[in-house]
Amino acid sequence: MPTLYKYQERTILDLLGGKRIACLGVGCGKTAVMFNWLRAVKKKKVVIVTTASKVKSGDMPKEAVTWCGQEWVDSLSEFTIISWHKLNKLVFGAGGLPRDLSDYAFAFDEIQKSKGFSTGMGKAFRWICAHCDTWTGYTATPGDQWKDYIAYFVACGLVKNKTEFLRNYCIMQSFRGFPEIIGYLRQDELSAMWAKIATAPDTSEMM
Protein backbone atom coordinates (compact mmCIF):
# COMPACT_ATOMS: atom_id res chain seq x y z
CA MET A 1 0.00 0.00 0.00
CA PRO A 2 1.23 3.55 -0.70
CA THR A 3 3.09 5.46 1.99
CA LEU A 4 1.33 8.39 3.62
CA TYR A 5 2.86 11.81 4.08
CA LYS A 6 3.53 12.82 7.66
CA TYR A 7 0.80 15.47 7.54
CA GLN A 8 -1.68 12.80 6.44
CA GLU A 9 -0.67 10.60 9.36
CA ARG A 10 -1.12 13.56 11.71
CA THR A 11 -4.54 14.26 10.23
CA ILE A 12 -5.66 10.68 10.82
CA LEU A 13 -4.45 10.86 14.42
CA ASP A 14 -6.37 14.12 14.89
CA LEU A 15 -9.54 12.48 13.58
CA LEU A 16 -9.06 9.44 15.78
CA GLY A 17 -8.44 11.80 18.71
CA GLY A 18 -11.76 13.59 18.43
CA LYS A 19 -11.55 16.03 15.54
CA ARG A 20 -14.41 15.65 13.11
CA ILE A 21 -13.47 17.52 9.93
CA ALA A 22 -10.29 17.40 7.86
CA CYS A 23 -9.59 20.49 5.76
CA LEU A 24 -7.21 19.51 3.00
CA GLY A 25 -6.68 21.32 -0.29
CA VAL A 26 -7.34 19.82 -3.70
CA GLY A 27 -4.69 17.25 -4.49
CA CYS A 28 -3.52 16.89 -0.88
CA GLY A 29 -4.85 13.39 -0.35
CA LYS A 30 -8.25 13.63 1.34
CA THR A 31 -9.16 10.21 -0.05
CA ALA A 32 -6.05 8.60 1.42
CA VAL A 33 -6.80 10.09 4.83
CA MET A 34 -10.44 9.05 4.64
CA PHE A 35 -9.78 5.38 3.85
CA ASN A 36 -7.00 5.04 6.40
CA TRP A 37 -9.31 6.53 9.03
CA LEU A 38 -12.08 4.09 8.03
CA ARG A 39 -9.72 1.16 8.39
CA ALA A 40 -8.45 2.42 11.75
CA VAL A 41 -11.91 2.70 13.36
CA LYS A 42 -12.51 -1.01 12.69
CA LYS A 43 -16.21 -0.76 11.85
CA LYS A 44 -17.64 -3.52 9.66
CA LYS A 45 -20.33 -1.28 8.15
CA VAL A 46 -19.00 1.64 6.14
CA VAL A 47 -20.80 4.41 4.24
CA ILE A 48 -19.03 6.98 2.07
CA VAL A 49 -21.13 9.98 1.09
CA THR A 50 -19.70 11.85 -1.88
CA THR A 51 -20.63 13.68 -5.06
CA ALA A 52 -22.68 12.03 -7.79
CA SER A 53 -19.78 12.35 -10.23
CA LYS A 54 -17.45 10.44 -7.92
CA VAL A 55 -20.04 7.71 -7.43
CA LYS A 56 -20.48 7.36 -11.20
CA SER A 57 -16.73 7.28 -11.83
CA GLY A 58 -16.36 4.05 -9.86
CA ASP A 59 -13.04 5.21 -8.43
CA MET A 60 -13.93 4.86 -4.74
CA PRO A 61 -13.85 1.02 -4.62
CA LYS A 62 -10.49 1.11 -6.39
CA GLU A 63 -9.17 3.68 -3.92
CA ALA A 64 -10.34 1.45 -1.06
CA VAL A 65 -8.20 -1.40 -2.35
CA THR A 66 -5.25 0.92 -3.00
CA TRP A 67 -5.19 2.40 0.50
CA CYS A 68 -6.58 -0.42 2.64
CA GLY A 69 -6.13 -3.60 0.63
CA GLN A 70 -8.61 -6.12 -0.75
CA GLU A 71 -8.58 -8.03 2.53
CA TRP A 72 -10.03 -5.01 4.37
CA VAL A 73 -12.71 -4.52 1.74
CA ASP A 74 -13.66 -8.21 1.91
CA SER A 75 -13.85 -8.03 5.71
CA LEU A 76 -16.67 -5.47 5.63
CA SER A 77 -20.26 -6.62 6.02
CA GLU A 78 -21.49 -3.44 4.30
CA PHE A 79 -19.62 -1.06 2.01
CA THR A 80 -21.89 1.64 0.60
CA ILE A 81 -20.92 4.57 -1.60
CA ILE A 82 -23.75 7.02 -2.24
CA SER A 83 -24.23 10.57 -3.43
CA TRP A 84 -25.34 13.37 -1.13
CA HIS A 85 -28.66 13.55 -2.96
CA LYS A 86 -29.49 9.97 -1.92
CA LEU A 87 -28.53 10.39 1.73
CA ASN A 88 -32.04 11.28 2.86
CA LYS A 89 -33.40 8.05 1.34
CA LEU A 90 -30.66 6.01 3.00
CA VAL A 91 -31.54 7.39 6.44
CA PHE A 92 -35.31 7.67 6.32
CA GLY A 93 -36.34 5.29 3.55
CA ALA A 94 -39.69 5.37 1.80
CA GLY A 95 -41.70 5.32 5.03
CA GLY A 96 -39.93 8.25 6.65
CA LEU A 97 -38.76 6.23 9.66
CA PRO A 98 -35.03 6.56 10.42
CA ARG A 99 -32.79 3.51 10.30
CA ASP A 100 -30.54 2.47 13.16
CA LEU A 101 -27.12 3.53 11.89
CA SER A 102 -25.32 3.60 15.22
CA ASP A 103 -23.01 0.73 14.26
CA TYR A 104 -21.77 2.37 11.06
CA ALA A 105 -18.78 4.51 10.17
CA PHE A 106 -19.67 7.47 7.96
CA ALA A 107 -17.19 9.43 5.85
CA PHE A 108 -18.65 12.62 4.40
CA ASP A 109 -16.64 13.69 1.37
CA GLU A 110 -17.27 17.35 0.39
CA ILE A 111 -18.94 17.92 3.75
CA GLN A 112 -19.81 21.50 2.83
CA LYS A 113 -22.86 20.05 1.05
CA SER A 114 -24.40 19.49 4.50
CA LYS A 115 -24.93 23.20 5.21
CA GLY A 116 -28.46 23.45 3.80
CA PHE A 117 -30.82 23.27 6.79
CA SER A 118 -33.98 22.78 4.77
CA THR A 119 -32.57 20.23 2.31
CA GLY A 120 -33.00 16.51 2.67
CA MET A 121 -29.25 15.97 2.61
CA GLY A 122 -28.73 18.53 5.39
CA LYS A 123 -31.41 16.99 7.60
CA ALA A 124 -30.10 13.47 7.01
CA PHE A 125 -26.54 14.58 7.78
CA ARG A 126 -27.55 16.09 11.11
CA TRP A 127 -29.61 13.03 12.05
CA ILE A 128 -26.68 10.72 11.39
CA CYS A 129 -24.30 12.85 13.43
CA ALA A 130 -26.77 12.87 16.33
CA HIS A 131 -27.15 9.08 16.31
CA CYS A 132 -23.79 7.74 15.10
CA ASP A 133 -20.56 8.28 17.03
CA THR A 134 -18.22 7.30 14.21
CA TRP A 135 -18.17 9.93 11.47
CA THR A 136 -15.79 12.40 9.84
CA GLY A 137 -15.97 14.98 7.07
CA TYR A 138 -13.53 16.06 4.38
CA THR A 139 -13.34 19.30 2.42
CA ALA A 140 -11.07 21.86 0.82
CA THR A 141 -13.69 24.61 1.19
CA PRO A 142 -15.61 24.42 4.49
CA GLY A 143 -17.30 27.81 4.01
CA ASP A 144 -16.97 31.49 3.20
CA GLN A 145 -18.89 32.97 6.15
CA TRP A 146 -19.71 31.78 9.66
CA LYS A 147 -23.27 30.95 8.60
CA ASP A 148 -21.77 28.21 6.42
CA TYR A 149 -20.44 26.55 9.59
CA ILE A 150 -23.74 26.26 11.46
CA ALA A 151 -24.35 22.67 10.30
CA TYR A 152 -20.91 21.62 11.57
CA PHE A 153 -21.46 23.23 14.97
CA VAL A 154 -24.90 21.64 15.32
CA ALA A 155 -23.62 18.23 14.20
CA CYS A 156 -20.86 18.36 16.82
CA GLY A 157 -23.18 19.52 19.60
CA LEU A 158 -21.57 22.95 20.01
CA VAL A 159 -24.84 24.77 19.35
CA LYS A 160 -28.31 23.31 19.74
CA ASN A 161 -29.75 24.50 16.44
CA LYS A 162 -29.72 27.24 13.83
CA THR A 163 -31.97 29.48 15.92
CA GLU A 164 -29.54 29.38 18.85
CA PHE A 165 -26.64 30.23 16.54
CA LEU A 166 -28.46 33.20 15.05
CA ARG A 167 -29.47 34.47 18.48
CA ASN A 168 -26.02 34.15 20.07
CA TYR A 169 -23.61 34.94 17.25
CA CYS A 170 -25.33 37.01 14.56
CA ILE A 171 -26.25 40.64 14.00
CA MET A 172 -29.56 40.60 12.16
CA GLN A 173 -31.62 43.10 10.27
CA SER A 174 -34.84 42.85 8.31
CA PHE A 175 -34.66 43.26 4.54
CA ARG A 176 -38.02 43.43 2.76
CA GLY A 177 -39.60 41.56 5.62
CA PHE A 178 -36.97 38.82 5.75
CA PRO A 179 -34.18 38.62 8.36
CA GLU A 180 -30.61 38.64 7.10
CA ILE A 181 -27.20 38.41 8.75
CA ILE A 182 -25.18 41.62 8.52
CA GLY A 183 -22.40 40.73 10.96
CA TYR A 184 -21.16 38.33 13.62
CA LEU A 185 -20.63 38.51 17.38
CA ARG A 186 -18.01 36.75 19.54
CA GLN A 187 -15.98 35.64 16.55
CA ASP A 188 -13.10 34.56 18.77
CA GLU A 189 -15.49 32.03 20.31
CA LEU A 190 -16.56 30.87 16.86
CA SER A 191 -12.93 30.42 15.86
CA ALA A 192 -12.29 28.39 19.03
CA MET A 193 -15.30 26.19 18.30
CA TRP A 194 -14.07 25.53 14.78
CA ALA A 195 -10.56 24.72 16.00
CA LYS A 196 -12.08 22.20 18.41
CA ILE A 197 -13.68 20.14 15.66
CA ALA A 198 -11.48 20.68 12.59
CA THR A 199 -7.92 19.90 11.62
CA ALA A 200 -6.08 21.74 8.85
CA PRO A 201 -2.54 20.33 8.63
CA ASP A 202 0.42 22.04 7.03
CA THR A 203 0.75 20.34 3.65
CA SER A 204 3.95 22.14 2.57
CA GLU A 205 6.02 18.96 2.89
CA MET A 206 4.12 17.53 -0.09
CA MET A 207 5.27 20.45 -2.23
Short mmCIF file of C-alpha atoms in Angstrom, two decimals, residues 13-181:
data_model
loop_
_atom_site.label_atom_id
_atom_site.label_comp_id
_atom_site.label_asym_id
_atom_site.label_seq_id
_atom_site.Cartn_x
_atom_site.Cartn_y
_atom_site.Cartn_z
CA LEU A 13 -4.45 10.86 14.42
CA ASP A 14 -6.37 14.12 14.89
CA LEU A 15 -9.54 12.48 13.58
CA LEU A 16 -9.06 9.44 15.78
CA GLY A 17 -8.44 11.80 18.71
CA GLY A 18 -11.76 13.59 18.43
CA LYS A 19 -11.55 16.03 15.54
CA ARG A 20 -14.41 15.65 13.11
CA ILE A 21 -13.47 17.52 9.93
CA ALA A 22 -10.29 17.40 7.86
CA CYS A 23 -9.59 20.49 5.76
CA LEU A 24 -7.21 19.51 3.00
CA GLY A 25 -6.68 21.32 -0.29
CA VAL A 26 -7.34 19.82 -3.70
CA GLY A 27 -4.69 17.25 -4.49
CA CYS A 28 -3.52 16.89 -0.88
CA GLY A 29 -4.85 13.39 -0.35
CA LYS A 30 -8.25 13.63 1.34
CA THR A 31 -9.16 10.21 -0.05
CA ALA A 32 -6.05 8.60 1.42
CA VAL A 33 -6.80 10.09 4.83
CA MET A 34 -10.44 9.05 4.64
CA PHE A 35 -9.78 5.38 3.85
CA ASN A 36 -7.00 5.04 6.40
CA TRP A 37 -9.31 6.53 9.03
CA LEU A 38 -12.08 4.09 8.03
CA ARG A 39 -9.72 1.16 8.39
CA ALA A 40 -8.45 2.42 11.75
CA VAL A 41 -11.91 2.70 13.36
CA LYS A 42 -12.51 -1.01 12.69
CA LYS A 43 -16.21 -0.76 11.85
CA LYS A 44 -17.64 -3.52 9.66
CA LYS A 45 -20.33 -1.28 8.15
CA VAL A 46 -19.00 1.64 6.14
CA VAL A 47 -20.80 4.41 4.24
CA ILE A 48 -19.03 6.98 2.07
CA VAL A 49 -21.13 9.98 1.09
CA THR A 50 -19.70 11.85 -1.88
CA THR A 51 -20.63 13.68 -5.06
CA ALA A 52 -22.68 12.03 -7.79
CA SER A 53 -19.78 12.35 -10.23
CA LYS A 54 -17.45 10.44 -7.92
CA VAL A 55 -20.04 7.71 -7.43
CA LYS A 56 -20.48 7.36 -11.20
CA SER A 57 -16.73 7.28 -11.83
CA GLY A 58 -16.36 4.05 -9.86
CA ASP A 59 -13.04 5.21 -8.43
CA MET A 60 -13.93 4.86 -4.74
CA PRO A 61 -13.85 1.02 -4.62
CA LYS A 62 -10.49 1.11 -6.39
CA GLU A 63 -9.17 3.68 -3.92
CA ALA A 64 -10.34 1.45 -1.06
CA VAL A 65 -8.20 -1.40 -2.35
CA THR A 66 -5.25 0.92 -3.00
CA TRP A 67 -5.19 2.40 0.50
CA CYS A 68 -6.58 -0.42 2.64
CA GLY A 69 -6.13 -3.60 0.63
CA GLN A 70 -8.61 -6.12 -0.75
CA GLU A 71 -8.58 -8.03 2.53
CA TRP A 72 -10.03 -5.01 4.37
CA VAL A 73 -12.71 -4.52 1.74
CA ASP A 74 -13.66 -8.21 1.91
CA SER A 75 -13.85 -8.03 5.71
CA LEU A 76 -16.67 -5.47 5.63
CA SER A 77 -20.26 -6.62 6.02
CA GLU A 78 -21.49 -3.44 4.30
CA PHE A 79 -19.62 -1.06 2.01
CA THR A 80 -21.89 1.64 0.60
CA ILE A 81 -20.92 4.57 -1.60
CA ILE A 82 -23.75 7.02 -2.24
CA SER A 83 -24.23 10.57 -3.43
CA TRP A 84 -25.34 13.37 -1.13
CA HIS A 85 -28.66 13.55 -2.96
CA LYS A 86 -29.49 9.97 -1.92
CA LEU A 87 -28.53 10.39 1.73
CA ASN A 88 -32.04 11.28 2.86
CA LYS A 89 -33.40 8.05 1.34
CA LEU A 90 -30.66 6.01 3.00
CA VAL A 91 -31.54 7.39 6.44
CA PHE A 92 -35.31 7.67 6.32
CA GLY A 93 -36.34 5.29 3.55
CA ALA A 94 -39.69 5.37 1.80
CA GLY A 95 -41.70 5.32 5.03
CA GLY A 96 -39.93 8.25 6.65
CA LEU A 97 -38.76 6.23 9.66
CA PRO A 98 -35.03 6.56 10.42
CA ARG A 99 -32.79 3.51 10.30
CA ASP A 100 -30.54 2.47 13.16
CA LEU A 101 -27.12 3.53 11.89
CA SER A 102 -25.32 3.60 15.22
CA ASP A 103 -23.01 0.73 14.26
CA TYR A 104 -21.77 2.37 11.06
CA ALA A 105 -18.78 4.51 10.17
CA PHE A 106 -19.67 7.47 7.96
CA ALA A 107 -17.19 9.43 5.85
CA PHE A 108 -18.65 12.62 4.40
CA ASP A 109 -16.64 13.69 1.37
CA GLU A 110 -17.27 17.35 0.39
CA ILE A 111 -18.94 17.92 3.75
CA GLN A 112 -19.81 21.50 2.83
CA LYS A 113 -22.86 20.05 1.05
CA SER A 114 -24.40 19.49 4.50
CA LYS A 115 -24.93 23.20 5.21
CA GLY A 116 -28.46 23.45 3.80
CA PHE A 117 -30.82 23.27 6.79
CA SER A 118 -33.98 22.78 4.77
CA THR A 119 -32.57 20.23 2.31
CA GLY A 120 -33.00 16.51 2.67
CA MET A 121 -29.25 15.97 2.61
CA GLY A 122 -28.73 18.53 5.39
CA LYS A 123 -31.41 16.99 7.60
CA ALA A 124 -30.10 13.47 7.01
CA PHE A 125 -26.54 14.58 7.78
CA ARG A 126 -27.55 16.09 11.11
CA TRP A 127 -29.61 13.03 12.05
CA ILE A 128 -26.68 10.72 11.39
CA CYS A 129 -24.30 12.85 13.43
CA ALA A 130 -26.77 12.87 16.33
CA HIS A 131 -27.15 9.08 16.31
CA CYS A 132 -23.79 7.74 15.10
CA ASP A 133 -20.56 8.28 17.03
CA THR A 134 -18.22 7.30 14.21
CA TRP A 135 -18.17 9.93 11.47
CA THR A 136 -15.79 12.40 9.84
CA GLY A 137 -15.97 14.98 7.07
CA TYR A 138 -13.53 16.06 4.38
CA THR A 139 -13.34 19.30 2.42
CA ALA A 140 -11.07 21.86 0.82
CA THR A 141 -13.69 24.61 1.19
CA PRO A 142 -15.61 24.42 4.49
CA GLY A 143 -17.30 27.81 4.01
CA ASP A 144 -16.97 31.49 3.20
CA GLN A 145 -18.89 32.97 6.15
CA TRP A 146 -19.71 31.78 9.66
CA LYS A 147 -23.27 30.95 8.60
CA ASP A 148 -21.77 28.21 6.42
CA TYR A 149 -20.44 26.55 9.59
CA ILE A 150 -23.74 26.26 11.46
CA ALA A 151 -24.35 22.67 10.30
CA TYR A 152 -20.91 21.62 11.57
CA PHE A 153 -21.46 23.23 14.97
CA VAL A 154 -24.90 21.64 15.32
CA ALA A 155 -23.62 18.23 14.20
CA CYS A 156 -20.86 18.36 16.82
CA GLY A 157 -23.18 19.52 19.60
CA LEU A 158 -21.57 22.95 20.01
CA VAL A 159 -24.84 24.77 19.35
CA LYS A 160 -28.31 23.31 19.74
CA ASN A 161 -29.75 24.50 16.44
CA LYS A 162 -29.72 27.24 13.83
CA THR A 163 -31.97 29.48 15.92
CA GLU A 164 -29.54 29.38 18.85
CA PHE A 165 -26.64 30.23 16.54
CA LEU A 166 -28.46 33.20 15.05
CA ARG A 167 -29.47 34.47 18.48
CA ASN A 168 -26.02 34.15 20.07
CA TYR A 169 -23.61 34.94 17.25
CA CYS A 170 -25.33 37.01 14.56
CA ILE A 171 -26.25 40.64 14.00
CA MET A 172 -29.56 40.60 12.16
CA GLN A 173 -31.62 43.10 10.27
CA SER A 174 -34.84 42.85 8.31
CA PHE A 175 -34.66 43.26 4.54
CA ARG A 176 -38.02 43.43 2.76
CA GLY A 177 -39.60 41.56 5.62
CA PHE A 178 -36.97 38.82 5.75
CA PRO A 179 -34.18 38.62 8.36
CA GLU A 180 -30.61 38.64 7.10
CA ILE A 181 -27.20 38.41 8.75
#
